[in-house]
Short mmCIF file of C-alpha atoms in Angstrom, two decimals:
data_model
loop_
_atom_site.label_atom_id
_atom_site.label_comp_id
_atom_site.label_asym_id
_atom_site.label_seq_id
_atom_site.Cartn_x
_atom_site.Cartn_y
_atom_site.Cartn_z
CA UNK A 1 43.59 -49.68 5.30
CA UNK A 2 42.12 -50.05 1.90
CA UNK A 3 39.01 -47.93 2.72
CA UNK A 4 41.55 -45.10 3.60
CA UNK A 5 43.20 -45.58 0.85
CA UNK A 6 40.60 -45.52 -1.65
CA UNK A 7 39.17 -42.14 0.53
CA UNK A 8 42.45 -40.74 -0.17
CA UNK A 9 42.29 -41.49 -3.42
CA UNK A 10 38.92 -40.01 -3.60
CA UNK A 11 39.59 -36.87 -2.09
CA UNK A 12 42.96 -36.55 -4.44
CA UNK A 13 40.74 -36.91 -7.78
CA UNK A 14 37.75 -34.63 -6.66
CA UNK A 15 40.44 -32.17 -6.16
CA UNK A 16 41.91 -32.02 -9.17
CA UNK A 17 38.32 -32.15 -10.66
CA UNK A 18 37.40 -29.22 -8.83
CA UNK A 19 40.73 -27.97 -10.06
CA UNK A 20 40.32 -28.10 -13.58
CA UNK A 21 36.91 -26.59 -13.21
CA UNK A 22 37.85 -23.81 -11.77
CA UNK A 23 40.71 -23.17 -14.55
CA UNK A 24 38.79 -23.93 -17.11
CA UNK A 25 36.01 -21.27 -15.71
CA UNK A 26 38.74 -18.69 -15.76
CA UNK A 27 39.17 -19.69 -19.50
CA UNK A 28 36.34 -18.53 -20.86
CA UNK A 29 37.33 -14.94 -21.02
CA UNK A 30 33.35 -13.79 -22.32
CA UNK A 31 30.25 -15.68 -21.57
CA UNK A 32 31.69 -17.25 -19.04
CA UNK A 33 28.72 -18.24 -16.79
CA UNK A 34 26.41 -19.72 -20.50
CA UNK A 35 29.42 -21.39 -21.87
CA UNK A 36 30.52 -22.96 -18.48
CA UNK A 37 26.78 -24.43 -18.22
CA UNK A 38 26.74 -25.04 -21.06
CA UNK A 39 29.33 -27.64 -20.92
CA UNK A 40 27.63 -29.08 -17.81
CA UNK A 41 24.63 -29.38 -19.38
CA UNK A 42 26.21 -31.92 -21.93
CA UNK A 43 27.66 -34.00 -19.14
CA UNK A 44 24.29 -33.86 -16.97
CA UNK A 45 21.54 -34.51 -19.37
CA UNK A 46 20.02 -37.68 -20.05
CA UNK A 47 20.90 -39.69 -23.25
CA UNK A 48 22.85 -38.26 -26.06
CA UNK A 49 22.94 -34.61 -26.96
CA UNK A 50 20.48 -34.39 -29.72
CA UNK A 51 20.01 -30.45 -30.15
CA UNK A 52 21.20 -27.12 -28.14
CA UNK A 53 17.59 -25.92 -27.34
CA UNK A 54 16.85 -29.29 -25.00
CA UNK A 55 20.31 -28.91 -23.50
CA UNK A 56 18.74 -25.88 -22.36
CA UNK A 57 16.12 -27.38 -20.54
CA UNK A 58 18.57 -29.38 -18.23
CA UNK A 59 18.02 -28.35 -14.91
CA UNK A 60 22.01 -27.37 -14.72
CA UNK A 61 21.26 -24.42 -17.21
CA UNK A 62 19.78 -21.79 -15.41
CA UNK A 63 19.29 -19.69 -18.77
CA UNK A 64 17.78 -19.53 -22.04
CA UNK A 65 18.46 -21.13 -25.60
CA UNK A 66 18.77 -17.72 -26.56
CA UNK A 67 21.58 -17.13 -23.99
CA UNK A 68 23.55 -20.19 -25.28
CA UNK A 69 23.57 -19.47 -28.79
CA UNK A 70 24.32 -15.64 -27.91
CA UNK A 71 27.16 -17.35 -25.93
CA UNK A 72 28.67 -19.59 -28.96
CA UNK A 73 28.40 -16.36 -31.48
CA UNK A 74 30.13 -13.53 -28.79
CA UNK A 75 31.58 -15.67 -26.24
CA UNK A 76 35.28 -16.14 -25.84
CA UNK A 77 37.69 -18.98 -24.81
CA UNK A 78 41.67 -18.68 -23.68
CA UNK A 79 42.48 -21.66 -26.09
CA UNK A 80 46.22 -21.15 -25.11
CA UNK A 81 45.56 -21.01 -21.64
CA UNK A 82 43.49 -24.34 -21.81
CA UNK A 83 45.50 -26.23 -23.69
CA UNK A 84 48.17 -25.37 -20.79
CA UNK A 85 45.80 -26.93 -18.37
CA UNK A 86 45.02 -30.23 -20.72
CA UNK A 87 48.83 -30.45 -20.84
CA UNK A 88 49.46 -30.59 -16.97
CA UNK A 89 47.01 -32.57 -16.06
CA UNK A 90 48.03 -36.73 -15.50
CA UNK A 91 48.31 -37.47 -19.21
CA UNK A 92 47.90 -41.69 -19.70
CA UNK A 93 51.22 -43.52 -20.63
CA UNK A 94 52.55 -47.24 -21.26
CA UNK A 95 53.08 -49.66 -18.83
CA UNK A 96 56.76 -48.50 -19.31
CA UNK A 97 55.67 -44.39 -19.13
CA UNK A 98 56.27 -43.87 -22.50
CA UNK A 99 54.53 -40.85 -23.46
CA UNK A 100 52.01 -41.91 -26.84
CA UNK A 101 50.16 -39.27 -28.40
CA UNK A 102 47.93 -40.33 -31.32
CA UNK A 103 47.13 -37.39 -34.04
CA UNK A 104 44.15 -37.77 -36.73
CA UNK A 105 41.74 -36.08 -38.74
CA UNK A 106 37.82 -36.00 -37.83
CA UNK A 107 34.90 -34.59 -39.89
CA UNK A 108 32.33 -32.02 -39.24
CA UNK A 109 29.72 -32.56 -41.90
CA UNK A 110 28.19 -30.07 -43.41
CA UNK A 111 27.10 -31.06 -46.42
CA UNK A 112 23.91 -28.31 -46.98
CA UNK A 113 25.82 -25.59 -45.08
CA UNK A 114 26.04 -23.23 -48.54
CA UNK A 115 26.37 -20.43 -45.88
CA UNK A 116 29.13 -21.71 -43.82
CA UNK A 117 32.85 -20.84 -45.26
CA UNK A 118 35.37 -22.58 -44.74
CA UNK A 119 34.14 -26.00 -45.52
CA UNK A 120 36.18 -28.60 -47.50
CA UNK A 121 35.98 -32.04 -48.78
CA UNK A 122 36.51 -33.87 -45.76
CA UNK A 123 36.86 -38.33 -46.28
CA UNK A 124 34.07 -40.12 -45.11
CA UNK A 125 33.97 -43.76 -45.12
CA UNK A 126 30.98 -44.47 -48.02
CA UNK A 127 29.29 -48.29 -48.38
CA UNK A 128 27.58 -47.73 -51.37
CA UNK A 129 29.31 -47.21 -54.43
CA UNK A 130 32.90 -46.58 -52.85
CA UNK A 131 33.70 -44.19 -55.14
CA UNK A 132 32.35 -41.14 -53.63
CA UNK A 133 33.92 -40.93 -50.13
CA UNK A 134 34.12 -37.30 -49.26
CA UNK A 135 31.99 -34.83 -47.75
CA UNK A 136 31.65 -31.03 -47.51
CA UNK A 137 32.63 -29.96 -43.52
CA UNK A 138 34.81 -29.04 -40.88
CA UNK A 139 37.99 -30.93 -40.61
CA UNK A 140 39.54 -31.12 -37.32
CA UNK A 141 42.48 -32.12 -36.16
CA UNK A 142 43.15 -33.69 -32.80
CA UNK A 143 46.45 -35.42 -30.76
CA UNK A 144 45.03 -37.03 -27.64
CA UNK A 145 47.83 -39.02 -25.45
CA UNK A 146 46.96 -42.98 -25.48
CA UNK A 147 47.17 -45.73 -22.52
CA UNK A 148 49.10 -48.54 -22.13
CA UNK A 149 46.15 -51.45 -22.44
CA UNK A 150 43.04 -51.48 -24.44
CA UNK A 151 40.58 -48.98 -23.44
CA UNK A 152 38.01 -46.58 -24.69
CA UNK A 153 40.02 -43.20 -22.60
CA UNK A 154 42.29 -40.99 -24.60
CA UNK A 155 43.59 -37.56 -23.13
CA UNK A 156 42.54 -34.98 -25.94
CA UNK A 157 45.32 -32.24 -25.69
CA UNK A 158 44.74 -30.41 -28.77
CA UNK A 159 42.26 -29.63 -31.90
CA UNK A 160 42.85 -27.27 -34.58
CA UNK A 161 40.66 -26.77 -37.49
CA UNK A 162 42.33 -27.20 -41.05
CA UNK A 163 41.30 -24.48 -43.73
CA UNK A 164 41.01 -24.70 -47.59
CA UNK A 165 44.77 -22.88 -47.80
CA UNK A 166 46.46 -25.00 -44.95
CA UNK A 167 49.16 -27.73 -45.63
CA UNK A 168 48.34 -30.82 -43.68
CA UNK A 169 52.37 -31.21 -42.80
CA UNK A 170 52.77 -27.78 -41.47
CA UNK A 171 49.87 -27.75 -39.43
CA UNK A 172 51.02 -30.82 -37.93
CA UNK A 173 54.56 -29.89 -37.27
CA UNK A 174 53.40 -26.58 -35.75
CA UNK A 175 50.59 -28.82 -33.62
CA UNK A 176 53.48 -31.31 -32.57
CA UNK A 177 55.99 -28.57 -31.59
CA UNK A 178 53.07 -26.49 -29.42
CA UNK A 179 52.29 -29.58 -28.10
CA UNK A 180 56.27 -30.60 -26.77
CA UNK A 181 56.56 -26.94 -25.72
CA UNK A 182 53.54 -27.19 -23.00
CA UNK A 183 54.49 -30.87 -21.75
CA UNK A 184 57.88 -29.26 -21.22
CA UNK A 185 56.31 -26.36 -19.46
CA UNK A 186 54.60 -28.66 -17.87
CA UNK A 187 56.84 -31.07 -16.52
CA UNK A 188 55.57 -33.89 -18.37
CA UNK A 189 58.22 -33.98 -20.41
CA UNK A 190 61.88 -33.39 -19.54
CA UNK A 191 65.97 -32.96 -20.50
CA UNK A 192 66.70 -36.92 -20.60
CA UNK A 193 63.00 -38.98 -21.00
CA UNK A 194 62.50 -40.73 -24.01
CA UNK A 195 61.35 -38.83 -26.94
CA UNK A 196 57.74 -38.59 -27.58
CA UNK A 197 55.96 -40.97 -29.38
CA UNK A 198 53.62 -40.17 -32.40
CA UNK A 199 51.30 -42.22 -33.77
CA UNK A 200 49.80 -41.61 -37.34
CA UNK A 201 47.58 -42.96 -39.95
CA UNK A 202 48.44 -43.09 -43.63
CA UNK A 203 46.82 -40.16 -44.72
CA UNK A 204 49.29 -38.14 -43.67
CA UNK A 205 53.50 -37.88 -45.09
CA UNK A 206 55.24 -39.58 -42.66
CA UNK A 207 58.89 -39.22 -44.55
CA UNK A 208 58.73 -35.49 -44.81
CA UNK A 209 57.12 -35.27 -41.22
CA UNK A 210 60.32 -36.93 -40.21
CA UNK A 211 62.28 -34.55 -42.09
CA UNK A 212 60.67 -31.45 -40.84
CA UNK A 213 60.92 -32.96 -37.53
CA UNK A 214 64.38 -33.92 -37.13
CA UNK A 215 65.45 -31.58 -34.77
CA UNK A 216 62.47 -32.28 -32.27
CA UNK A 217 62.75 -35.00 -29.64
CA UNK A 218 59.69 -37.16 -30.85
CA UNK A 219 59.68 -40.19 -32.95
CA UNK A 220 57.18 -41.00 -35.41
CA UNK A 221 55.04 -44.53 -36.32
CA UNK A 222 52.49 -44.36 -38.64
CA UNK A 223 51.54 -46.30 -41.27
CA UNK A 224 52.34 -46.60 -45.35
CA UNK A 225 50.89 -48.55 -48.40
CA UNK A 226 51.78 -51.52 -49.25
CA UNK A 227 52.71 -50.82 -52.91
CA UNK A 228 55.91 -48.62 -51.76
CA UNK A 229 59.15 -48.90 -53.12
CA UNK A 230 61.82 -48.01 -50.21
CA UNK A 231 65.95 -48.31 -51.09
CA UNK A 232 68.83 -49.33 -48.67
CA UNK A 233 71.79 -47.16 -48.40
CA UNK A 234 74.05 -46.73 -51.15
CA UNK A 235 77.05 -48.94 -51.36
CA UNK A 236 80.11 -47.49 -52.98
CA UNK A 237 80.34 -47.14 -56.72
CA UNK A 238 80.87 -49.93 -59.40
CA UNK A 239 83.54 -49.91 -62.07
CA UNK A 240 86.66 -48.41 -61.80
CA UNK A 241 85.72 -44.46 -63.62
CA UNK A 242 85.48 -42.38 -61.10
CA UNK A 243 82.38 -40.20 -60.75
CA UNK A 244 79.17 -39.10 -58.54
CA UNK A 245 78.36 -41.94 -56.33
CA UNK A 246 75.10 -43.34 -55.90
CA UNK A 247 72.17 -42.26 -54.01
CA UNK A 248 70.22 -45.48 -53.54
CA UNK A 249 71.05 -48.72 -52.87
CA UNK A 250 68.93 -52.15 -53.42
CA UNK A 251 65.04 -51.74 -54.15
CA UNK A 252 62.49 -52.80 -51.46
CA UNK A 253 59.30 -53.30 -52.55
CA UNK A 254 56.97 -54.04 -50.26
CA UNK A 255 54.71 -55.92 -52.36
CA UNK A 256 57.77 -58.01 -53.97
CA UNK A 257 58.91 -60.31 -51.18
CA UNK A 258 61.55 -61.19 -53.64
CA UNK A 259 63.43 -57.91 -52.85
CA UNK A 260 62.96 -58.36 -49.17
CA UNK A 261 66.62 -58.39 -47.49
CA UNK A 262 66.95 -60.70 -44.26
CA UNK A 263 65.12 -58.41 -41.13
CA UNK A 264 66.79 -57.31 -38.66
CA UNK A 265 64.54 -58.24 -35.82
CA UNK A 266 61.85 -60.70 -35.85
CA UNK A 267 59.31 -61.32 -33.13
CA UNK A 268 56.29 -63.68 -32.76
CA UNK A 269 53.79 -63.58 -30.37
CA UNK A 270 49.80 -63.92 -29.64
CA UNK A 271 47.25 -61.76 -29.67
CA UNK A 272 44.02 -62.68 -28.05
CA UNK A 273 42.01 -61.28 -31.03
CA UNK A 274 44.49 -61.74 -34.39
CA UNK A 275 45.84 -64.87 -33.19
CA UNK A 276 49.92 -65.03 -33.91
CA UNK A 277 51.85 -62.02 -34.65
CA UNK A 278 54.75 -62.33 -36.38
CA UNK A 279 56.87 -58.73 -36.62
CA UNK A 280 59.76 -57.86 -38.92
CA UNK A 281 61.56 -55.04 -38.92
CA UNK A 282 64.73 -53.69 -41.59
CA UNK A 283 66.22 -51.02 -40.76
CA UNK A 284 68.04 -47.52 -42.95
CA UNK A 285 65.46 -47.80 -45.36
CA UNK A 286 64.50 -44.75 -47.22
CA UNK A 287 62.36 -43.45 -50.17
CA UNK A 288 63.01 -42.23 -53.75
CA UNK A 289 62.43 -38.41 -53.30
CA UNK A 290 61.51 -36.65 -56.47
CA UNK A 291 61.10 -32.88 -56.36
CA UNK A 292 57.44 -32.69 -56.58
CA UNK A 293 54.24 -32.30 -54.56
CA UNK A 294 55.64 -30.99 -50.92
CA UNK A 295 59.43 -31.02 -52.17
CA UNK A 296 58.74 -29.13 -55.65
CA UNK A 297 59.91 -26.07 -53.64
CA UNK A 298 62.89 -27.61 -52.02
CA UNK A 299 65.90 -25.27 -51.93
CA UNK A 300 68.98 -27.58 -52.67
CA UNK A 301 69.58 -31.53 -53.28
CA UNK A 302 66.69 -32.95 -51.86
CA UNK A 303 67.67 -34.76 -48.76
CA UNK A 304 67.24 -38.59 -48.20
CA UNK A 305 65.62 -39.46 -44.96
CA UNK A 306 66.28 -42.71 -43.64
CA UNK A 307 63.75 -45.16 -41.19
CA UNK A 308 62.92 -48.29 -40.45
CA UNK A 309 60.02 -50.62 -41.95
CA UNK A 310 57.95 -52.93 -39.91
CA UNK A 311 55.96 -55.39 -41.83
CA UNK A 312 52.95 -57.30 -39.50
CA UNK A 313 51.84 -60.65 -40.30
CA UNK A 314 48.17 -61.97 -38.27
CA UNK A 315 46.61 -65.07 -38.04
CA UNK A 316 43.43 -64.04 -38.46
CA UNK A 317 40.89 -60.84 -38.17
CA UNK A 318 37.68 -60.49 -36.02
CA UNK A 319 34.64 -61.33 -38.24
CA UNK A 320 36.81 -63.97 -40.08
CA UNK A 321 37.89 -61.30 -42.54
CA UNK A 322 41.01 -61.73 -44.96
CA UNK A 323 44.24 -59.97 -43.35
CA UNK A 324 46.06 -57.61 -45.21
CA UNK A 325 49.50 -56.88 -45.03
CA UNK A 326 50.72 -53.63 -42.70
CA UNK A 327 53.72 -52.15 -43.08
CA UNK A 328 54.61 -49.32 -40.23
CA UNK A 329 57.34 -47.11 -40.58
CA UNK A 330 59.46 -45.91 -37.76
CA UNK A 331 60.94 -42.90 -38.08
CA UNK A 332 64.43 -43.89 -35.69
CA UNK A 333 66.38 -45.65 -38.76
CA UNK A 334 68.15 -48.29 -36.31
CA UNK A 335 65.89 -50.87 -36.00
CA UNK A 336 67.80 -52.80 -33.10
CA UNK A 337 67.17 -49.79 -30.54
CA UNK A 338 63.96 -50.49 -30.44
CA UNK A 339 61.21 -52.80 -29.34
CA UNK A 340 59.22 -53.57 -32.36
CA UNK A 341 56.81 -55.48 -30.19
CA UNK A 342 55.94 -52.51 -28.32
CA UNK A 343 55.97 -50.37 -31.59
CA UNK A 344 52.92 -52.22 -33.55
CA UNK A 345 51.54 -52.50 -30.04
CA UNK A 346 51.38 -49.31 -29.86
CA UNK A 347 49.95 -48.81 -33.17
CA UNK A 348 47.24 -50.84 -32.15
CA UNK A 349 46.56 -47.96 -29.26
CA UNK A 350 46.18 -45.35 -32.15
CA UNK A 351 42.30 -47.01 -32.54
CA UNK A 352 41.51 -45.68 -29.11
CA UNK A 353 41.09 -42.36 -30.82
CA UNK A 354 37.89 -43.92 -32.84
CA UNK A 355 35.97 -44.78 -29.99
CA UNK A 356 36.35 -41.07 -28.54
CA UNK A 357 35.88 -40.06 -31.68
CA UNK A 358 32.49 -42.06 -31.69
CA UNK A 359 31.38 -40.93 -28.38
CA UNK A 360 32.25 -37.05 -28.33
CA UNK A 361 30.04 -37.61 -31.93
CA UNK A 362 26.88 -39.89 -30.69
CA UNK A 363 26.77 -39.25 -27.33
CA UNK A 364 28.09 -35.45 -26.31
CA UNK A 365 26.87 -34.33 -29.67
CA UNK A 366 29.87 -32.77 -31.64
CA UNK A 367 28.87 -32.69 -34.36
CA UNK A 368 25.23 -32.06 -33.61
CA UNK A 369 24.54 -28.44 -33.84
CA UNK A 370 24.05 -26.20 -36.76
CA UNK A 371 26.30 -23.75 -36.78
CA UNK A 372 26.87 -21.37 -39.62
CA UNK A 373 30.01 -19.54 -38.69
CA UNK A 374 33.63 -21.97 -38.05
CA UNK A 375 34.40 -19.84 -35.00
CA UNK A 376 31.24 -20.59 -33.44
CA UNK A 377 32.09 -24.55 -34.33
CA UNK A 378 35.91 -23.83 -32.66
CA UNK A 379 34.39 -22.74 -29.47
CA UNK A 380 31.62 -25.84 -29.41
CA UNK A 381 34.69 -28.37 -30.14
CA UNK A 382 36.88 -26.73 -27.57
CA UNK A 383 33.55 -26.94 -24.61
CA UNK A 384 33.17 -30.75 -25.65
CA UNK A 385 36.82 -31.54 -25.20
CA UNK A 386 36.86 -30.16 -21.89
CA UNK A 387 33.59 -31.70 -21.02
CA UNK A 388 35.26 -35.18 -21.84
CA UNK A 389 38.01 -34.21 -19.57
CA UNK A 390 35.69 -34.05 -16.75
CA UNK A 391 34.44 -37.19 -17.53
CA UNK A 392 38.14 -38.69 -17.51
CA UNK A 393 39.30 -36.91 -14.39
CA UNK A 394 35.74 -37.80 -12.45
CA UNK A 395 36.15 -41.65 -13.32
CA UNK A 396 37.56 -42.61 -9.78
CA UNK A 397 34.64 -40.83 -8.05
CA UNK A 398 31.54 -42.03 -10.80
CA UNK A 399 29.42 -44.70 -9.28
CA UNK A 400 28.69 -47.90 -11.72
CA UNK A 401 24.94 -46.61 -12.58
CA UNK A 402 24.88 -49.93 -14.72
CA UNK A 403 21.22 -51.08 -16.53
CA UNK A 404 19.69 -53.96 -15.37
CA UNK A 405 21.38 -56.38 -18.28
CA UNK A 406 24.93 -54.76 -18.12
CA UNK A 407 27.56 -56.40 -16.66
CA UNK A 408 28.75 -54.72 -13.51
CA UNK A 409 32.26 -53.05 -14.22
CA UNK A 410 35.11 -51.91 -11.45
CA UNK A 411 35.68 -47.97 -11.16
CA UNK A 412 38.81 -48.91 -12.80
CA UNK A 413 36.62 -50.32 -16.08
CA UNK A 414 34.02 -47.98 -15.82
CA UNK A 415 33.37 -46.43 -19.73
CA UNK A 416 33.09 -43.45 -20.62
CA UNK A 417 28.99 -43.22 -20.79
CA UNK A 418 28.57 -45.39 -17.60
CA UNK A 419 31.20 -41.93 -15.80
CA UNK A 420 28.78 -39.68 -17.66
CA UNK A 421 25.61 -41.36 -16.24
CA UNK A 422 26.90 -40.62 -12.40
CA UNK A 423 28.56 -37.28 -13.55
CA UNK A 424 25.90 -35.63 -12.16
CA UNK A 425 25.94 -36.89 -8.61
CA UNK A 426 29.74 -35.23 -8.80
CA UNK A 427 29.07 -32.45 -9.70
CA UNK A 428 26.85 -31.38 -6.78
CA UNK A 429 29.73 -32.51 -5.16
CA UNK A 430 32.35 -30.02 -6.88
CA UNK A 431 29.81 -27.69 -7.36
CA UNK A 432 29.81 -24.84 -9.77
CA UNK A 433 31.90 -21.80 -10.21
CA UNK A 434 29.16 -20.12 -12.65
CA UNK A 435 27.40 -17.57 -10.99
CA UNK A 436 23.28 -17.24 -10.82
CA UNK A 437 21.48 -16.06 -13.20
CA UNK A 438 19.84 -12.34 -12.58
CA UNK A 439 16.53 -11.53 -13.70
CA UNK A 440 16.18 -10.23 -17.10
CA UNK A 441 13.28 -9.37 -19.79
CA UNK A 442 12.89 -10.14 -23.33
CA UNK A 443 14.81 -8.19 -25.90
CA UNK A 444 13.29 -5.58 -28.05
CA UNK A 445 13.79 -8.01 -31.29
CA UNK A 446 14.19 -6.73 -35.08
CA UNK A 447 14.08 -3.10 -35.40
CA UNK A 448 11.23 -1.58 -36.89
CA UNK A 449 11.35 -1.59 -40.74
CA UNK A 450 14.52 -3.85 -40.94
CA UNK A 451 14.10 -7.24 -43.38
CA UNK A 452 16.96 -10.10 -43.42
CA UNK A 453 18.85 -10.12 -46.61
CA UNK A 454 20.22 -13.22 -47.84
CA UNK A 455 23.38 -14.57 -46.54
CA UNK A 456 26.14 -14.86 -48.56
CA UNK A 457 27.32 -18.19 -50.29
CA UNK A 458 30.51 -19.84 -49.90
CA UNK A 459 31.88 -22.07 -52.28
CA UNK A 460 33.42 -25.71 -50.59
CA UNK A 461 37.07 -25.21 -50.48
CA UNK A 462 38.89 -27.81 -51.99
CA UNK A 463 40.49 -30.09 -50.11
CA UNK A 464 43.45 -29.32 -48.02
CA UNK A 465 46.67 -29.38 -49.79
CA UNK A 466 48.33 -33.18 -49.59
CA UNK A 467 52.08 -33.25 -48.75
CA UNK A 468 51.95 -36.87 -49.42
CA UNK A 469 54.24 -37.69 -53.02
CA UNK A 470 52.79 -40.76 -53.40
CA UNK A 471 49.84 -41.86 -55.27
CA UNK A 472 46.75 -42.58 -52.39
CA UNK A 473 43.46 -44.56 -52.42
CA UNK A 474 44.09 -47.48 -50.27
CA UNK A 475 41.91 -48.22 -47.81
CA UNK A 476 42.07 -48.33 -44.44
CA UNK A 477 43.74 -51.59 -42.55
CA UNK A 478 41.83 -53.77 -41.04
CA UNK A 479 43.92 -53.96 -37.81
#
């Protein structure tokens, strides 16, 4: 019974492989046949993608170098149409199907690209002097829907490139609303589930995200600095002359425990890597506005948007390092209607992102080649993404190709290299929808009397416009 079942299982996954092959073949609207092999070739070669011209000597593309960068410069891709077939494919949820999608910010460096536009100062973690943590590239967005457990498999949905004139906080509402409007299409989403959950870091303005927002069924965690002042609702005015009444109630800082009101839930717990938990939550807490930064153009009394504050407490760190404190903020202001177990949980999930960050980077080479023209770089991000996807939807049907000192892993713990070292066993299974190759000769080259002229400069943009009214520069949390 179990062998049919798992051949069921089998043949269930290698069609929806074959599937989203085929789709994602009818995607690529110009080049078709390069780019599709092209994003074979990263799955099939051996090691990590160093450079374009060896991809093309993997035996699964049939045509030049020349081909493949012709194919990144003229080629096309559907982008809507794909991100419709990300979005109906088996996204991964929480043990309880809550729908997580995590959304944050990844560099393209190009630091000596003076020909590239389009560039900005994009962060990048520096150990030497710490002062100097930026560097000229390609920032790219992307919201990939996280598991339940810890695991190094995200579902990448969506990527969109930021520009010097883009506003991080309008790109992201227009990223989250695209994104609801396909899982609806979809089905993935419908009239009565529980709204979506985002997860964010704390580079980007949570409060005003949950403003712009409010309409949308999705709920927002992410997390804020510790040196925050937040204010409980307004009680009703003191004295006995009448006049306006008050906007803000009690001061909560975070970093004055002293101002700390009694939480209204609070949960402990153990963690088999920060030792005890302990969670508090407060509930219709809300920030000063001021009419600067994103609200200096605010039409009206600038509106107070209420949340709820979680504040995590750990035993310990990996590495023995000192813990620092994490506050999370929620934006459903009634603390009691949620579980704030599963919320920082959940948070925790958000990390996943870094280690596909880390492997579309080392291993399927995203950021490897040298592209001069953004566009080209949109088309190479969109062919990795989908390339991962492969790898996700081919994990039931990868055999465990493990090294001789590796530990030997289920298909149901299989990582996302050991799937990419028996990808290409599947795909002569699925086979390809590209069509051969016909016989060509070599271009004519330069014309006769023509010399290159230098390419124009572009200055690096500066960086993208922060919606954030609060001062920045902490670092990262340790969680």
């Amino acid at each position: 019974m179990d062998s049919l079942q798992e051949r069921a299982a089998r043949v269930e996954a290698l069609g929806v492989l074959s599937g989203f092959r085929r789709e994602f073949y009818e995607c690529l609207t110009r080049r078709a046949d390069v780019l599709f092999e092209v994003a074979d070739a990263v799955l099939c070669t051996a090691g990590p993608v160093v450079s374009l011209p060896e991809l093309s000597l993997t035996g699964v593309h049939r045509r030049g170098h020349g081909a493949m960068y012709d194919a990144l410069a003229e080629g096309r891709i559907d982008v809507a149409r794909l991100r419709i077939a990300l979005a109906g494919l088996e996204l991964p949820r929480g043990a309880d199907g809550q729908i997580s999608i995590a959304l944050d910010v990844t560099p393209w460096p190009r630091p000596d690209a003076e020909c590239s536009p389009g560039r900005l100062h994009c962060y990048r973690p520096c150990r030497c002097d710490g002062k100097r943590q930026t560097i000229p590239g390609w920032p790219y967005q992307v919201a990939a829907a996280l598991g339940g457990g810890r695991s190094s498999w995200t579902g990448p949905l969506d990527a969109v490139r930021l520009g010097p004139e883009d506003d991080l906080s309008t790109v992201t509402v227009t990223q989250i609303c695209g994104l609801l409007g396909r899982m609806e299409q979809s089905g993935q989403w419908r009239d009565g589930d529980p709204p979506v959950l985002f997860v964010l870091d704390s580079g980007y303005d949570i409060v005003r995200l949950t403003w712009l927002l409010r309409d949308e069924p999705v709920r927002l965690l992410g997390r804020v600095r510790s040196g925050r002042t937040f204010y409980h609702p307004p009680g009703r005015r003191r004295g006995e002359h009448p006049g306006r009444p008050p906007r803000h109630g009690e001061a909560f800082r975070l970093a004055d425990p002293a101002t700390h009101s009694t939480p209204v839930q609070e949960t402990t717990s153990v963690h088999d890597r920060y030792g005890t938990v302990t969670a508090r939550s407060w509930s219709r807490l809300h920030p000063r506005p001021e009419r600067r930064g994103a609200w200096a153009g605010h039409r009206g009394q600038i509106p107070t948007v209420e949340g709820s504050l979680i504040h995590l407490a750990v035993e310990h760190l990996p590495g023995n390092r000192t813990p620092k404190p994490v506050w999370l903020w929620h934006s459903d202001p009634d603390a009691t209607t949620h579980d704030i177990d599963r919320l920082w949980r959940t948070y925790l999930r958000r990390f996943d992102l870094e280690h596909t960050f880390r492997f579309l980077k080392q291993t399927l080479g995203l950021t490897r080649p040298r592209l001069r023209h953004p566009e080209q770089a949109d088309r190479w991000v969109w062919l990795i993404l989908a390339a991962y996807t492969q790898l996700r939807l081919a994990r039931p049907l990868a055999e465990d190709l493990r090294r001789p000192w590796e530990q030997p892993l289920t298909p149901h713990q299989l990582t996302p290299g050991r799937v990419r070292r028996g990808y290409p066993r599947v795909r002569r299974t699925v086979g390809t929808p590209a069509r051969t190759p016909k016989a060509t000769r070599p271009g004519p080259g330069r014309p006769k009397g023509r010399t290159s002229t230098p390419a124009p400069r572009h200055p690096v943009g500066k960086k993208h416009n922060r919606t954030d009214t609060t001062p920045q520069g902490t670092a990262k949390t340790n969680l």
